[in-house]
Every structure is written in C-alpha cells, then in structure tokens.
C-alpha cells in the first residue's frame, strides 16, 4: 500500500513561515504528480499546489506567491514552503499523489494523513 508521510505542521503567528514535508516510496514518487491540498474547519478540501516529475508547478490563485512547492528526487520527498502565513491559511494540509495536474480531489490516488497548520494573530 502506497503511503505518504507528512511532517512540519504546527502553530505559527501570522506573517511567519513553515515548511511541510511529504516522503513516499520511489514507486509512488516516480509514478505521480505530487502536491498539497488543505481543509479548513467546516470547509471542503481544496487544492493548494502541485509539482510533476519535471518540476512543473501550479498553485491555487489565493496563494499569490507566498508558497513554494519543490521536490527532492533523490529522497522521494516533496516540500511546501509557506511564507507570509495568514489566518485563512489555517487548515489540515494533506499531501497527495495522482495524475497531473492534481487539481481535483476526486482523482487523487494516494492521500497522506494530514498535518495541522494553525496560524494565529
């Protein structure tokens, strides 16, 4: 069973930064685009960012340049660097693997367990 193991969430003040990590197997990492979704309390899970094997990326419009997704192909890990965090960024962040462009949560092949990011004022 494919697994995505996330880390890096936690509490942070508005304007601060966090880096999320997601590690998986070589097979999963090389088979799919990798990315992040998030789910805030009472809201649907939404796309945040995706990166494919060649490094092509896409982001949610509201991210507005504050987040950067990257991947370490040697260690089968994808990162989400989050800067200038806002209160609205508070959510459980889920690592996801699936076919490019990974925009629709209905077509995700593998989900991580989620990591909570809490942004406070």
Backbone as a ProteinNet text record, in pm:
[ID]
protein_1_A
[PRIMARY]
XXXXXXXXXXXXXXXXXXXXXXXXXXXXXXXXXXXXXXXXXXXXXXXXXXXXXXXXXXXXXXXXXXXXXXXXXXXXXXXXXXXXXXXXXXXXXXXXXXXXXXXXXXXXXXXXXXXXXXXXX
[TERTIARY]
85.6	0	89.1	62.8	140.7	111.2	214.6	198.1	266.1	205.4	263.6	276.6	396.9	421.8	457.5	371	386.8	447.5	510	560.2	574.1	589.9	620.5	510.4	391.7	284.5	303.8	216	222.9	167.3	181.5	134.4	236.5	185.1	271.9	194.3	263.5	198	179.9	78.3	54.4	180.1	212.5	333.7	454	440.9	551	558.3	648.6	674.5	674.3	640.4	650.6	689.7	753.8	782.7	726.4	639.2	582.8	664.2	674.3	745.5	654.8	675.6	598.3	691.5	710.3	800.6	721.8	763.2	692.7	792.4	740.8	825.4	872.6	977.2	1027.6	919.6	845	742.9	635.1	585.5	482.2	536.5	656.7	716.7	739.6	776.6	807.2	684.9	575.1	455.5	357.9	361.1	256.3	311.8	225.5	249.3	224.6	296.7	284.2	237.7	155.3	106.8	43.6	-23.9	-85.6	-228.6	-314.2	-448.2	-457.8	-563	-587.5	-736.8	-769.1	-909.3	-921.3	-989.5	-1016.1	-1141.6	-1160.9	-1280.1	-1407.9	-1496.6	-1624.6	-1620.5	-1506.2	-1492.9	-1449.2	-1464.9	-1423.3	-1271.5	-1218.4	-1076.4	-1047.5	-943.6	-914.2	-769.4	-749.9	-616.1	-530.8	-402.8	-307.8	-197.5	-131	-17.2	18.1	84.8	127.3	260.7	337.2	462.2	475	517.7	535.6	683.6	711.2	846.8	949.3	905.4	999	1010.8	933.2	942	838.4	748.2	641.2	549	506.6	426.6	299.7	203.7	83	44	-24.4	-66.2	-208.9	-270.1	-400.8	-384.7	-481.6	-470.2	-450.6	-519.2	-514.1	-379.9	-294.7	-163.2	-78	-95.7	-39.9	110.7	184.5	330.1	387.7	306.3	356.5	411.5	365	407	494.9	586.8	671	675.9	641.7	649.1	777.6	839.6	962.4	970	1058.9	1072.1	1218.4	1251.8	1384.8	1375.7	1417.4	1401.3	1490.8	1596.9	1686.1	1628.7	1546.6	1491	1340.2	1281.2	1137.8	1053.7	1087.7	1021.8	976.5	858.3	807.7	790.6	821.3	814.1	714.3	657	576.8	628.5	699.7	747.7	638.5	592.7	482.8	533.2	529.4	574	456.2	474.8	372.5	237	235.4	112.4	4.4	-118.7	-235.2	-327	-417.4	-512.7	-592.2	-624.5	-703.5	-627.5	-498.2	-420.9	-434.4	-499.6	-520.8	-602.5	-547.1	-613.1	-529.8	-590.5	-513.4	-461.8	-333.1	-270.3	-242.1	-287.3	-274.3	-181.8	-85.6	-4.6	-86.9	-68.3	-146.7	-59.9	-92.7	-24.2	-129.3	-108.6	-205.1	-163.3	-250	-216.3	-215.7	-121.9	-116.5	-247.3	-301.8	-246	-290.8	-353.5	-382.4	-475.8	-561.9	-645.4	-771.2	-817.3	-947.4	-926.2	-976.7	-952.7	-1017	-1110.3	-1176.2	-1081.5	-972.5	-883.4	-747.8	-740.2	-616.9	-601.5	-481.7	-458.2	-416.4	-338.5	-288.1	-297.3	-344.6	-350.6	-257.4	-200.2	-132.7	-233	-182.6	-270.7	-308.3	-237.9	-267.8	-181.9	-149.3	-75.1	-138.9	-161	-236	-145.2	-187	-121.1	-217.8	-175.5	-261.2	-191.8	-253.7	-198.3	-277.5	-206.6	-272.4	-222.5	-303.6	-268.4	-180.6
-118.6	0	123.5	211.2	334.2	421.6	489.3	577.3	710.7	814	947.7	989.4	1021.3	1056.9	1205	1280.6	1425.1	1466.4	1582.9	1643.8	1794.2	1866	2007.9	2103.1	2053.1	2141.2	2187.6	2277.3	2326.6	2466.8	2527.8	2664.9	2766	2875.4	2981.7	3112.8	3220.8	3351.4	3402.3	3482.9	3544.9	3618.5	3598.5	3656.6	3564.9	3455.8	3362	3261.1	3164.1	3063.9	2922.9	2829.1	2686.8	2613.7	2498.4	2412.4	2273.5	2229.5	2095.5	2001.5	1877.3	1773.2	1653.4	1584.5	1463.3	1363.9	1250.2	1147.2	1023.5	961.6	842.6	744.4	640.9	540.5	589.2	525.1	559.2	536	427.6	393.2	501.3	542.6	645.6	777.5	812.2	939.6	951.5	841.4	844.7	822.7	780.3	746.9	862.9	953.4	1054.1	1195.3	1290.2	1425.4	1427	1514.4	1523.6	1663.2	1670.8	1803.8	1810.6	1922.6	1950.3	2002	1952.2	2004	2051.4	2126.8	2165.2	2167.7	2150.9	2152.5	2230.9	2342.9	2425.6	2375.7	2407.1	2361.7	2406.4	2310.5	2341.2	2366.3	2345.4	2370.2	2244.3	2248	2134.7	2134.7	2018.7	2007.2	2074.3	2156.8	2233.6	2218.2	2230.5	2223.1	2340.9	2314.1	2418.7	2429.9	2318.5	2324.4	2184.8	2178.4	2051.9	2071.4	1961.4	1960.8	1826	1825.5	1698.7	1660.4	1548.2	1493.3	1590.1	1665.4	1757	1891	1908.6	2033.1	2137.4	2102.3	2196.2	2210.8	2334.5	2360.8	2437.6	2423.4	2505.8	2537.4	2650.2	2694.5	2744.7	2737	2798	2949.5	3013.4	3157.2	3237.8	3200	3279.8	3271	3179.4	3167.8	3289.3	3341.2	3469.7	3480.1	3374.1	3379.5	3356	3326.5	3309.5	3169.6	3072.3	2933.2	2889.3	2797.4	2738.7	2588.4	2515.8	2370	2326.2	2222.8	2169.9	2020.5	1952.7	1809.5	1769.8	1676.3	1617.9	1478.6	1465.5	1338.4	1228	1264.8	1163	1101	1177.6	1130.3	1112.5	1121.7	1095	1181.9	1307.2	1398.8	1523.9	1570.3	1696.9	1792.8	1919.4	2021.5	2129.6	2192.5	2312	2418	2514.2	2625.9	2731.7	2764.4	2859.4	2982.6	3095.3	3221.7	3318.6	3421.3	3524.9	3462.7	3370.8	3297.2	3389.7	3359.7	3437.3	3350.1	3415.7	3341.2	3242.6	3282.4	3197.6	3074	3068.6	2950.4	2837.8	2865.3	2762.1	2648	2526.9	2410.3	2286.2	2172.9	2048.7	2038.2	2021.2	2011.4	1864.6	1822.6	1683.8	1673.9	1586.5	1551.5	1458.6	1470.9	1391.9	1350.6	1236.1	1186.1	1140.4	1176.7	1139.8	1192.7	1179.7	1226	1377.5	1430.4	1573.8	1617.2	1735	1839.3	1834.6	1727	1703.9	1809.3	1868.3	1977.1	1928.6	1810.4	1761.8	1649.8	1670.4	1572.7	1437.8	1432.7	1305.5	1209.5	1260.4	1176	1154.5	1175.9	1151.6	1002.5	949.7	807.6	774.1	863.2	838.4	968.1	957.2	1069.5	1045.6	1152.9	1146.7	1157.8	1148.3	1150.3	1292	1389.2	1528.7	1582.2	1710.6	1778.5	1915	1948.4	2068.8	2190.7	2294.3	2424.9	2523.8	2586.3	2681.7	2816.7	2913.5	3048.2	3137.7	3205.1	3290.1	3433.7	3524.1	3668	3709.6
0	0	0	-97.2	-105.2	15.3	64.2	179.6	154.4	209.9	209.1	354.7	397.6	536.8	543.7	612	619.2	752.1	750.7	873.6	851.4	962.7	952.2	992.1	1018.9	1061.1	1203.9	1248.9	1385.1	1396	1512.4	1530.9	1479.8	1427.9	1377.1	1383.5	1404	1404.6	1262.5	1244.3	1114	1068.8	941.3	886.4	893.7	968.3	983.6	871.3	888.5	785.7	844.5	760.2	792.1	665.3	682.7	568.8	596.5	509.5	517.7	430.3	477.2	402.3	383.4	273.7	244.7	177.4	241.4	191	152.6	43.3	-2.1	-62.2	-125.5	-188.3	-325.4	-374.8	-507.4	-612.7	-596.1	-695.5	-704.3	-587.2	-586.3	-638.5	-593.6	-628.9	-778.5	-842.1	-984.7	-1072.5	-1011.7	-1089.6	-1100.9	-1004	-995	-980.6	-1011.7	-964.8	-814.4	-746.2	-600.4	-564.2	-460.9	-427	-290.5	-267.8	-138.4	-156	-70	-51.8	93	122.5	261.2	287.5	415.2	455.9	585.2	576.8	693.8	762.2	889	961.1	891.7	868.4	807.5	658.1	594.9	452.3	379.3	247	166.5	148.2	121	92.5	-41.7	-45.9	-166.1	-208.7	-339	-397.2	-352.4	-324.8	-288.9	-393.9	-421	-512.6	-561.8	-677.2	-736.2	-807.7	-812.5	-889.1	-958	-1082.2	-1150.9	-1155.9	-1219.8	-1218	-1276.8	-1377.5	-1443.1	-1371	-1264.1	-1187.8	-1223.8	-1312.8	-1346.3	-1225.2	-1198.6	-1079.3	-1111.3	-1021.7	-1025.7	-882.7	-866.2	-733.8	-735.9	-620	-600.6	-615.5	-678.3	-703.8	-575.7	-470.3	-347	-275.9	-319.1	-257.1	-291.5	-412.4	-450.7	-424	-458.4	-448.7	-311.2	-213.1	-76.8	-51.6	-127.1	-107.3	-223.8	-194.4	-298.3	-279.6	-384.9	-380.7	-449.8	-396.4	-456.2	-427.8	-498.3	-474.1	-476.4	-390.9	-382.6	-442.5	-565.8	-635.6	-579.4	-512	-455.2	-328.6	-258.6	-131.2	-134.5	-252.7	-272.8	-178.8	-173.1	-80.9	-154.8	-121	-172.9	-55.9	-80.3	23.7	-15.6	85.5	64.7	161.6	108.6	188.1	190.7	310.7	326.1	398.9	332.5	389.8	401.6	481.5	498.4	528.2	620.6	650.3	705.2	664.2	705.1	790.3	862.2	943.4	857.9	735.1	645.5	597.9	623.6	585.9	688.1	799.6	899.6	841.9	850.2	791.3	820.1	793.9	786.2	642.8	628.9	497.2	465.7	349.6	308.1	187.9	198.2	82.3	-6.8	-137.7	-231.8	-349.7	-405.7	-525.1	-624.7	-749.8	-852	-986.5	-1086.1	-1219.9	-1227.8	-1304.7	-1331.5	-1395.8	-1360.6	-1275.3	-1129.2	-1089.6	-947.2	-888.6	-970	-920.5	-850.7	-888.1	-842.4	-740.4	-621.3	-514.6	-544.1	-639.5	-671.7	-741.8	-796.9	-877.5	-811.3	-683.1	-609.9	-584.8	-610.3	-589.9	-446.7	-386.6	-252.2	-171.8	-48.1	45.2	163.7	213.3	341.3	454.6	577.2	693.6	734.7	684.5	716.4	828.5	819.4	924.6	946.5	1073	1106.9	1109.7	1040.3	1043.9	1107.1	1215.6	1286.2	1287.7	1221.8	1214.8	1309.3	1398.5	1497.7	1484.9	1536.3	1528.3	1644.7
[MASK]
+++++++++++++++++++++++++++++++++++++++++++++++++++++++++++++++++++++++++++++++++++++++++++++++++++++++++++++++++++++++++

